[in-house]
Coordinates of C-alpha atoms and ligand atoms in Angstrom, one line a residue:
P263 CA 95.6 194.3 69.5
P264 CA 96.8 196.2 66.5
A265 CA 95.9 194.5 63.2
F266 CA 99.5 194.5 61.8
Q267 CA 101.4 191.6 63.8
P268 CA 104.5 190.7 62.2
Y269 CA 105.6 188.8 65.2
R270 CA 102.8 186.6 65.8
T271 CA 103.7 182.9 65.2
S272 CA 101.9 180.7 62.8
Y273 CA 102.5 177.3 64.3
H274 CA 103.8 177.7 67.8
F275 CA 101.1 177.6 70.3
Q276 CA 99.9 181.2 71.6
P277 CA 96.3 182.5 72.3
P278 CA 94.8 185.4 70.5
K279 CA 96.0 187.9 73.0
N280 CA 97.6 188.8 76.6
W281 CA 100.2 187.1 78.8
I282 CA 101.0 183.5 79.0
N283 CA 103.6 181.8 81.1
D284 CA 104.1 178.2 82.3
P285 CA 102.6 175.1 80.9
N286 CA 100.6 173.3 83.5
G287 CA 99.2 170.1 83.9
P288 CA 100.0 168.6 80.2
M289 CA 98.1 165.3 79.8
I290 CA 96.3 162.8 77.3
Y291 CA 92.8 161.8 78.2
K292 CA 90.7 159.6 76.0
G293 CA 92.9 160.5 73.2
V294 CA 92.6 164.3 73.6
Y295 CA 95.7 166.4 74.4
H296 CA 95.3 169.0 76.9
L297 CA 97.7 172.0 77.4
L298 CA 96.9 174.2 80.4
Y299 CA 98.9 177.3 81.1
Q300 CA 99.6 180.3 83.3
Y301 CA 97.4 183.2 81.8
N302 CA 96.4 186.9 82.4
P303 CA 92.9 187.1 81.1
K304 CA 93.4 191.0 81.5
G305 CA 96.7 192.0 79.7
A306 CA 100.0 191.5 78.1
V307 CA 101.9 191.4 81.5
W308 CA 102.0 188.9 84.3
G309 CA 99.1 189.0 86.7
N310 CA 95.7 188.0 87.7
I311 CA 96.8 184.3 86.9
V312 CA 94.3 181.7 85.7
W313 CA 95.0 178.3 84.2
A314 CA 93.8 178.8 80.5
H315 CA 92.9 175.7 78.7
S316 CA 93.2 174.3 75.1
T317 CA 92.8 171.0 73.6
S318 CA 94.0 169.1 70.7
T319 CA 94.0 165.8 69.0
D320 CA 97.6 166.1 67.2
L321 CA 99.7 168.8 69.3
V322 CA 99.7 171.0 66.4
N323 CA 96.1 172.4 66.1
W324 CA 94.4 173.7 69.2
T325 CA 90.9 174.3 70.5
P326 CA 90.3 177.0 73.3
H327 CA 88.0 176.4 76.4
V328 CA 87.1 178.5 79.0
P329 CA 89.7 178.6 81.9
A330 CA 90.0 175.4 83.9
I331 CA 91.0 176.9 87.1
Y332 CA 90.9 180.5 88.5
P333 CA 90.7 182.0 91.8
S334 CA 87.5 181.0 93.7
Q335 CA 87.9 179.8 97.3
P336 CA 90.4 181.2 100.1
S337 CA 93.2 178.8 99.3
D338 CA 93.4 180.0 95.9
I339 CA 92.3 183.7 95.9
N340 CA 95.3 185.6 95.1
G341 CA 96.4 183.4 92.3
C342 CA 96.2 179.9 90.6
W343 CA 99.8 179.4 89.9
S344 CA 101.6 176.4 88.5
G345 CA 100.9 172.7 88.9
S346 CA 100.6 169.2 87.2
T347 CA 98.3 166.4 86.4
T348 CA 98.5 162.9 87.5
I349 CA 96.5 160.2 85.9
L350 CA 95.4 157.7 88.6
P351 CA 95.4 153.9 87.8
S352 CA 91.8 154.2 87.6
G353 CA 92.4 156.5 84.3
E354 CA 91.2 159.6 86.1
P355 CA 93.0 162.8 85.9
I356 CA 93.8 164.9 89.0
I357 CA 95.3 168.2 89.2
L358 CA 97.7 169.6 92.0
Y359 CA 98.3 173.3 91.9
T360 CA 99.8 176.3 94.1
G361 CA 97.4 178.7 95.2
V362 CA 98.2 181.9 96.8
N363 CA 96.0 182.4 99.9
P364 CA 94.7 185.7 101.5
Q365 CA 97.8 185.9 103.5
N366 CA 99.9 185.6 100.4
Q367 CA 101.2 182.2 101.6
Q368 CA 101.5 179.6 98.7
V369 CA 99.6 176.4 99.4
Q370 CA 99.0 173.3 97.3
N371 CA 95.5 172.5 96.1
L372 CA 93.7 169.8 94.3
A373 CA 91.2 169.8 91.6
T374 CA 89.3 166.8 89.9
P375 CA 87.2 167.0 86.7
K376 CA 83.5 167.5 87.2
N377 CA 82.6 165.0 84.4
L378 CA 84.8 162.3 83.3
S379 CA 83.0 161.4 80.4
D380 CA 83.8 164.9 78.6
P381 CA 86.8 164.4 77.0
Y382 CA 87.5 168.1 76.8
L383 CA 87.3 168.2 80.9
T384 CA 86.1 171.5 80.8
E385 CA 85.0 171.8 84.1
W386 CA 87.2 171.3 87.2
V387 CA 85.7 170.8 90.9
K388 CA 88.2 172.0 93.9
S389 CA 88.6 169.6 96.8
A390 CA 86.6 170.7 99.9
K391 CA 89.8 169.6 101.8
N392 CA 92.0 172.4 100.2
P393 CA 94.8 173.3 100.9
L394 CA 96.3 170.0 101.3
M395 CA 99.7 171.4 102.1
A396 CA 100.4 174.4 103.6
P397 CA 103.4 176.0 105.1
T398 CA 103.3 176.2 109.1
I399 CA 105.8 177.3 111.7
A400 CA 106.3 173.5 112.7
N401 CA 107.2 172.5 109.1
Q402 CA 109.6 175.6 108.8
I403 CA 108.6 175.9 105.2
N404 CA 109.1 179.2 103.2
A405 CA 105.7 180.7 102.7
S406 CA 106.8 182.4 99.7
S407 CA 108.8 180.0 98.2
F408 CA 106.6 176.9 98.3
R409 CA 104.9 175.9 94.8
D410 CA 104.9 174.1 91.4
P411 CA 103.8 170.4 92.4
T412 CA 104.9 167.9 90.0
T413 CA 103.2 165.1 88.6
A414 CA 103.1 162.4 91.6
W415 CA 104.2 158.9 91.3
L416 CA 103.1 155.7 93.0
G417 CA 105.8 153.5 94.4
P418 CA 105.2 149.7 94.7
D419 CA 104.4 150.2 98.4
R420 CA 101.3 151.9 97.1
I421 CA 102.3 155.3 98.5
W422 CA 102.0 158.6 96.2
R423 CA 105.0 161.0 96.2
V424 CA 105.2 164.6 94.7
L425 CA 107.6 167.2 94.8
I426 CA 107.1 170.8 95.6
G427 CA 109.6 173.4 94.4
S428 CA 111.2 175.6 97.6
K429 CA 114.3 177.1 98.9
R430 CA 115.8 177.6 102.4
N431 CA 117.9 180.6 102.4
R432 CA 119.9 180.1 99.5
R433 CA 119.5 176.4 99.4
G434 CA 117.1 175.0 96.4
L435 CA 115.0 172.1 97.8
A436 CA 112.5 169.7 96.2
I437 CA 110.2 169.1 98.9
L438 CA 108.8 165.4 98.9
Y439 CA 105.4 164.7 100.4
R440 CA 103.7 161.3 100.7
S441 CA 100.1 160.0 100.7
K442 CA 98.1 157.0 100.4
D443 CA 94.8 158.5 99.2
F444 CA 96.3 161.5 97.4
V445 CA 94.1 163.9 99.7
H446 CA 96.2 163.4 103.1
W447 CA 99.7 164.4 102.3
T448 CA 102.6 164.1 105.0
K449 CA 106.1 165.9 104.3
S450 CA 109.0 163.9 104.4
Q451 CA 111.8 164.4 106.9
H452 CA 114.3 165.0 104.1
P453 CA 113.7 166.7 100.4
L454 CA 114.2 164.2 97.6
H455 CA 117.0 166.5 96.5
S456 CA 118.7 169.7 97.4
A457 CA 121.9 171.9 96.4
T458 CA 123.6 174.6 97.9
D459 CA 123.3 178.5 96.8
T460 CA 121.1 177.7 94.1
G461 CA 118.2 180.1 95.0
M462 CA 114.4 178.8 94.4
W463 CA 113.6 175.9 92.4
E464 CA 110.6 176.5 90.5
C465 CA 108.7 174.0 88.5
P466 CA 110.6 170.9 89.3
D467 CA 109.9 167.9 87.2
F468 CA 110.9 164.2 88.0
F469 CA 110.5 161.2 85.6
P470 CA 112.1 157.9 84.7
V471 CA 113.6 157.4 81.1
R472 CA 114.3 154.3 79.4
I473 CA 118.2 153.1 78.9
N474 CA 119.0 152.2 75.5
A475 CA 115.5 152.5 74.0
N476 CA 113.9 156.1 72.7
I477 CA 110.6 155.5 74.0
G478 CA 109.0 157.1 77.1
V479 CA 107.7 155.4 80.4
D480 CA 105.0 156.4 82.8
T481 CA 106.4 158.5 85.9
S482 CA 105.7 155.9 88.3
V483 CA 108.1 153.4 86.4
I484 CA 110.9 152.2 88.3
G485 CA 113.7 149.7 88.0
P486 CA 117.1 148.6 86.4
H487 CA 116.0 149.5 82.9
V488 CA 115.4 153.2 83.8
K489 CA 117.5 156.3 85.1
H490 CA 115.9 159.4 86.4
V491 CA 115.8 162.8 85.5
L492 CA 115.4 165.8 87.8
K493 CA 114.7 169.4 86.1
L494 CA 114.6 172.4 88.1
S495 CA 113.8 176.0 86.8
L496 CA 116.3 178.3 88.5
D497 CA 114.4 181.5 89.3
D498 CA 117.8 183.4 89.5
T499 CA 118.8 182.6 86.1
K500 CA 115.4 181.8 84.5
H501 CA 116.8 178.5 82.8
D502 CA 115.8 175.0 83.0
Y503 CA 118.7 172.6 84.1
Y504 CA 118.5 168.9 84.7
T505 CA 120.7 165.9 86.0
I506 CA 120.3 162.5 85.2
G507 CA 120.8 160.2 88.2
T508 CA 119.4 157.3 90.1
Y509 CA 116.4 157.3 92.3
N510 CA 116.7 155.4 95.7
L511 CA 113.0 154.5 96.4
N512 CA 113.6 152.9 100.0
K513 CA 115.5 156.3 101.2
D514 CA 113.4 158.4 99.0
I515 CA 116.4 160.3 97.7
Y516 CA 117.7 161.2 94.2
V517 CA 121.4 161.3 93.5
P518 CA 122.8 162.8 90.5
D519 CA 125.2 160.6 88.3
K520 CA 127.1 163.9 87.9
G521 CA 127.1 167.4 87.7
Q522 CA 125.1 170.1 89.4
V523 CA 121.8 171.6 88.6
D524 CA 123.1 175.2 89.5
S525 CA 126.6 175.6 87.8
D526 CA 127.0 177.2 84.4
S527 CA 128.3 174.1 83.1
G528 CA 124.9 172.2 84.1
L529 CA 123.0 170.5 81.3
R530 CA 120.2 172.5 79.8
Y531 CA 117.0 171.5 77.9
D532 CA 117.6 174.8 76.1
Y533 CA 120.6 177.1 75.9
G534 CA 118.3 180.0 74.6
K535 CA 115.1 181.1 76.0
F536 CA 112.9 178.2 77.3
Y537 CA 111.6 178.1 80.9
A538 CA 109.2 176.6 83.5
S539 CA 109.0 173.4 81.1
K540 CA 107.1 170.1 82.1
T541 CA 106.8 166.6 80.7
F542 CA 104.0 164.2 80.4
F543 CA 103.9 160.6 79.3
D544 CA 101.7 160.1 76.1
S545 CA 100.4 156.8 76.7
A546 CA 98.8 156.6 73.1
K547 CA 102.3 157.0 71.4
N548 CA 104.7 155.7 74.3
R549 CA 106.9 158.8 74.3
R550 CA 107.5 161.4 77.0
I551 CA 106.6 165.0 75.5
L552 CA 108.2 168.2 77.0
W553 CA 106.3 171.6 77.1
G554 CA 108.3 174.7 77.7
W555 CA 107.5 178.5 77.8
I556 CA 109.3 180.7 75.5
N557 CA 109.2 184.5 76.8
E558 CA 109.7 187.6 74.7
S559 CA 112.9 189.2 74.4
S560 CA 110.9 192.5 73.4
S561 CA 110.3 195.5 75.7
V562 CA 107.4 195.6 78.2
E563 CA 106.1 198.5 76.3
D564 CA 106.3 196.5 72.8
D565 CA 104.6 193.7 74.6
I566 CA 101.6 196.0 75.6
K567 CA 101.6 197.8 72.2
K568 CA 101.3 194.2 70.4
G569 CA 98.9 193.0 72.9
W570 CA 100.5 189.8 73.8
S571 CA 103.1 188.3 75.5
G572 CA 104.6 184.5 75.4
V573 CA 104.7 181.4 73.3
M574 CA 105.0 177.8 73.8
A575 CA 107.9 175.9 72.4
I576 CA 107.1 173.3 69.9
P577 CA 106.4 169.9 72.0
R578 CA 109.4 167.8 72.0
S579 CA 109.7 164.1 72.5
I580 CA 112.2 163.7 75.0
W581 CA 114.6 160.6 75.9
L582 CA 117.9 159.4 77.3
D583 CA 120.9 159.6 74.9
K584 CA 122.8 156.2 74.3
S585 CA 125.7 157.6 76.0
G586 CA 123.3 157.8 79.2
K587 CA 124.9 161.3 80.0
Q588 CA 122.3 163.5 78.5
L589 CA 118.8 163.9 77.1
V590 CA 117.8 164.0 73.3
Q591 CA 114.9 166.2 72.0
W592 CA 113.2 166.3 68.8
P593 CA 110.0 168.1 67.8
I594 CA 107.1 165.8 67.8
R595 CA 106.6 164.1 64.2
E596 CA 103.1 165.6 63.9
L597 CA 104.6 169.0 63.3
E598 CA 105.8 167.6 60.1
R599 CA 102.4 167.6 58.3
L600 CA 102.6 171.2 58.1
R601 CA 105.3 171.0 56.1
E602 CA 104.9 171.8 52.2
N603 CA 106.9 172.7 49.1
Q604 CA 110.1 171.0 49.9
V605 CA 113.3 172.7 48.6
N606 CA 116.4 170.4 48.3
L607 CA 119.9 171.5 47.6
P608 CA 122.4 169.2 46.2
N609 CA 125.2 167.7 48.0
Q610 CA 128.0 170.3 47.2
V611 CA 130.9 172.0 48.8
L612 CA 130.3 175.5 50.4
K613 CA 133.6 177.2 49.9
G614 CA 134.8 179.2 52.7
G615 CA 133.7 182.9 52.8
L616 CA 130.7 181.9 50.7
A617 CA 126.8 182.0 51.3
L618 CA 124.2 180.6 49.2
E619 CA 120.6 181.9 49.3
V620 CA 117.9 179.5 49.4
S621 CA 114.7 180.2 47.2
G622 CA 111.2 178.9 46.9
V623 CA 110.5 178.5 50.7
T624 CA 108.3 181.0 52.8
S625 CA 111.2 181.9 55.0
A626 CA 109.5 183.6 57.5
Q627 CA 107.4 180.4 58.2
A628 CA 109.8 177.4 57.8
D629 CA 111.5 174.1 58.8
V630 CA 114.8 173.6 57.5
E631 CA 117.2 170.7 58.1
I632 CA 120.8 170.9 57.1
S633 CA 123.9 168.3 57.4
F634 CA 127.4 169.2 57.1
S635 CA 130.6 167.1 56.8
T636 CA 133.9 168.5 57.3
I637 CA 137.0 167.8 55.3
E638 CA 140.2 169.4 56.8
L639 CA 139.6 168.9 60.5
Q640 CA 143.3 168.9 61.2
N641 CA 143.1 172.8 60.5
A642 CA 140.7 173.6 62.9
E643 CA 141.6 176.5 65.5
K644 CA 142.9 175.5 68.9
L645 CA 140.6 175.7 71.8
D646 CA 141.7 177.9 74.5
P647 CA 141.3 176.2 77.8
S648 CA 139.6 179.2 79.2
W649 CA 136.9 179.1 76.6
T650 CA 134.6 176.9 78.8
N651 CA 131.5 178.9 78.7
P652 CA 129.8 178.2 75.5
Q653 CA 127.5 181.5 75.6
A654 CA 130.6 183.7 76.0
L655 CA 132.5 182.0 73.3
C656 CA 129.4 182.4 70.7
S657 CA 129.5 186.1 72.0
K658 CA 133.0 186.6 71.1
K659 CA 133.1 184.7 67.9
G660 CA 129.7 186.0 66.4
A661 CA 128.6 185.0 62.9
S662 CA 130.9 187.7 61.4
V663 CA 133.8 186.7 63.1
K664 CA 135.9 184.8 60.5
G665 CA 137.2 181.5 61.6
R666 CA 138.7 178.3 60.1
L667 CA 136.1 175.7 60.5
G668 CA 133.4 177.8 61.0
P669 CA 131.2 179.5 61.3
F670 CA 129.0 177.7 59.1
G671 CA 125.3 177.2 59.2
L672 CA 122.1 179.3 58.7
L673 CA 121.2 182.8 58.1
A674 CA 117.7 182.8 59.1
L675 CA 115.0 185.8 59.1
A676 CA 117.7 187.8 56.9
S677 CA 116.8 190.9 55.2
K678 CA 117.8 191.6 51.6
G679 CA 120.9 193.4 52.2
L680 CA 121.7 191.3 55.1
Q681 CA 121.4 194.3 57.7
E682 CA 119.0 192.0 59.7
R683 CA 119.9 188.2 60.2
T684 CA 119.6 185.7 62.9
A685 CA 122.6 183.2 62.5
V686 CA 122.8 179.9 63.6
F687 CA 126.0 177.9 63.3
F688 CA 128.8 175.7 64.3
R689 CA 132.5 176.2 64.7
I690 CA 134.9 173.2 65.2
F691 CA 137.7 173.6 67.5
K692 CA 140.6 171.2 68.3
G693 CA 140.7 170.6 72.0
Q694 CA 143.1 169.0 74.3
D695 CA 142.4 165.2 73.1
K696 CA 139.3 165.6 70.8
Y697 CA 137.5 168.1 68.6
V698 CA 135.0 170.3 70.2
V699 CA 131.9 171.5 68.5
L700 CA 130.2 174.9 69.4
M701 CA 126.8 175.6 68.5
C702 CA 125.7 179.4 68.5
S703 CA 122.4 181.4 67.9
D704 CA 123.6 184.9 67.3
Q705 CA 121.1 187.6 67.5
S706 CA 123.1 190.6 67.8
R707 CA 122.1 191.7 64.2
S708 CA 118.4 190.1 64.5
S709 CA 116.9 193.6 64.3
L710 CA 117.5 197.1 63.6
N711 CA 115.3 197.9 66.8
N712 CA 117.8 198.3 69.5
G713 CA 114.8 197.8 72.4
N714 CA 115.1 194.2 72.3
D715 CA 117.5 191.9 74.2
K716 CA 119.8 190.5 71.4
T717 CA 122.0 188.2 73.4
T718 CA 124.1 185.7 71.7
Y719 CA 123.3 181.9 73.0
G720 CA 125.7 178.9 72.8
A721 CA 126.2 175.4 73.7
F722 CA 128.7 172.6 73.4
L723 CA 127.7 169.6 71.0
D724 CA 128.6 166.2 72.0
V725 CA 129.2 164.9 68.2
N726 CA 132.3 163.8 66.9
P727 CA 133.0 165.7 63.7
S728 CA 135.8 163.2 62.6
S729 CA 132.9 160.3 62.4
E730 CA 129.5 162.1 62.4
E731 CA 128.0 164.6 60.4
L732 CA 127.0 167.7 61.9
S733 CA 123.2 168.4 61.5
L734 CA 121.0 171.4 62.3
R735 CA 117.3 171.7 62.4
S736 CA 115.7 175.1 62.5
L737 CA 111.8 175.8 63.0
I738 CA 111.7 179.4 62.0
D739 CA 108.2 181.0 63.0
H740 CA 108.2 184.9 62.2
S741 CA 109.7 185.9 65.6
I742 CA 111.0 182.5 66.8
V743 CA 114.0 180.4 65.7
E744 CA 114.0 177.1 67.6
S745 CA 117.1 175.1 66.8
F746 CA 118.1 171.6 67.5
G747 CA 121.7 170.6 66.6
G748 CA 123.4 167.1 66.6
E749 CA 119.8 165.4 66.0
G750 CA 118.4 167.1 69.2
K751 CA 121.6 166.7 71.4
A752 CA 121.4 170.4 72.2
C753 CA 118.7 173.1 71.5
I754 CA 118.6 176.9 71.4
T755 CA 115.7 178.9 71.1
A756 CA 115.8 182.5 70.5
R757 CA 113.2 185.2 70.0
V758 CA 113.8 187.9 67.2
Y759 CA 111.9 190.7 66.2
P760 CA 113.0 192.0 62.6
T761 CA 111.8 195.3 61.0
L762 CA 112.9 194.6 57.7
A763 CA 113.1 190.8 57.5
I764 CA 109.2 190.1 57.9
Q765 CA 106.8 187.9 55.8
N766 CA 107.9 188.1 52.2
E767 CA 110.7 190.0 52.7
A768 CA 112.2 187.4 55.0
H769 CA 115.4 185.3 53.4
L770 CA 117.2 182.4 54.3
H771 CA 120.8 181.6 53.4
V772 CA 123.3 178.8 54.1
F773 CA 126.6 180.4 54.9
N774 CA 130.5 179.4 55.6
N775 CA 132.3 182.3 57.1
G776 CA 135.3 180.0 57.8
T777 CA 138.4 179.9 56.0
E778 CA 138.1 176.1 55.3
N779 CA 135.6 174.4 52.9
V780 CA 132.5 172.3 54.3
Q781 CA 130.4 170.0 52.7
I782 CA 126.5 170.1 52.6
T783 CA 125.6 166.5 52.7
R784 CA 121.8 167.1 53.1
F785 CA 119.6 170.2 52.9
S786 CA 115.9 170.0 52.8
A787 CA 113.7 173.1 53.6
W788 CA 109.8 173.3 53.7
S789 CA 107.3 176.3 53.7
M790 CA 105.2 175.7 56.7
K791 CA 101.4 175.7 56.7
K792 CA 99.7 177.7 59.5
A793 CA 98.4 175.6 62.2
I794 CA 94.9 176.3 63.5
I795 CA 95.3 177.7 66.7
T796 CA 92.1 179.9 67.7
Ligands
DQQ1035 N1 105.4 181.0 87.6 C1 104.2 180.6 88.1 C2 104.9 180.1 89.4 C3 106.3 179.3 89.1 C4 106.6 180.5 88.2 C5 103.5 181.8 88.4 C6 107.6 180.2 87.1 O1 104.2 179.0 90.0 O2 107.0 179.2 90.3 O3 103.0 182.4 87.4 O4 107.6 180.8 85.8

């Protein structure tokens, strides 16, 4: 890789070079966090996939190990694709992953640690019984769409269950398998869940969340105090969608409370770039942690030139919102240990049309928290009933389009004369019977290089601006702006490649491009230290 690397991140996980994609089998074992992930040891594009492996004691600083799983037997000779770890009741971790066999069929394999007393679990042994699950004529499984086993869960009937992503024609499927011993698996007649016309379901994730408590629970927990979440990564749209619903263990089916995984109005973990994510239960801190892959928005040629592609999002704690209608995500607390040189702004009115530069922060590598309150809500622009797609609305009304209540927010990775800037902001509209808050991340002027994908992203945010403040946190890391609106109710992650606003030439502004004044009720920004990721 070249020496000049303005887009490498300082506190988001990435290996020194080459291609990465999905996080695989995250876990905590003997106090050590493990991140395994899809990796091409030979280049900056997808291919030659192995499971690379790093460990950490704080989810921030990472030490690499040799690849944990790589092609070595007929059942995975053409690739070791995504999968998950399950911690058995004995405390032993066990991996299920997808292998691609000599016929290019997708099959499911098992691997166990060679030495359980090694907390780093550097060596893994594949089962002689692999593959444990395979497409056959009898089971009618589509051999090129059968992959990404979930963490398994154990029912009160002592039977293990696991999901495999699949499709039949255009119907997406979460195929269910059951086992008494984790080795012999039988396909259930019915999928746990399916939906028409969604295409392939990659990387399913299925887990319980506590009602009315923001603590995580183990994947096998069931009962009246939990709801269940089913997440799917739609190959068609490359977004991660989830629903919240009820898991009926007797029938082994999952019924979403409301909504579909496939529709554009479906709930997403992140309304920007974030894919093939996976959660695990952190038994040391009783929380559920979400890992997601953030792909590049640059051209393949640029990726090859810089020698790498892909980073991981900051691990996020994830729990059920008190409304019960959506999940909430927040960067793991450990990240705050990288904060230094805090800069605060006093409470103040930010007049319509004004911007305020924040000095004293390393703006290319920062953590920023801001809250707004709005005074003249009744002056909000009316929401046209046809504006149902938040991304389309944010594209139409970008940061430079003047409004009434908004756009107001942050200009991140801004160049001196503002030729380049990534704008993360809110707009408030007057809807039918309530105010509607739109959160946007506008990349249209993020770089003078037009070879990048500069799509603008957007989400509606379930916050009531007449009684609540509007908060925004943005993690800025050279080529990433990872934003959390409404205390984690909507997340938008963007990849940007400024040509001027790099390193010490990057600036940070608070702006209000609406006609109405807004009040800044809180502002803190920190320079971020570099994490040790070797
Ligand atoms: N990536 C893996 C597959 C998975 C896809 C291959 C999702 O197992 O379906 O690298 O990004």
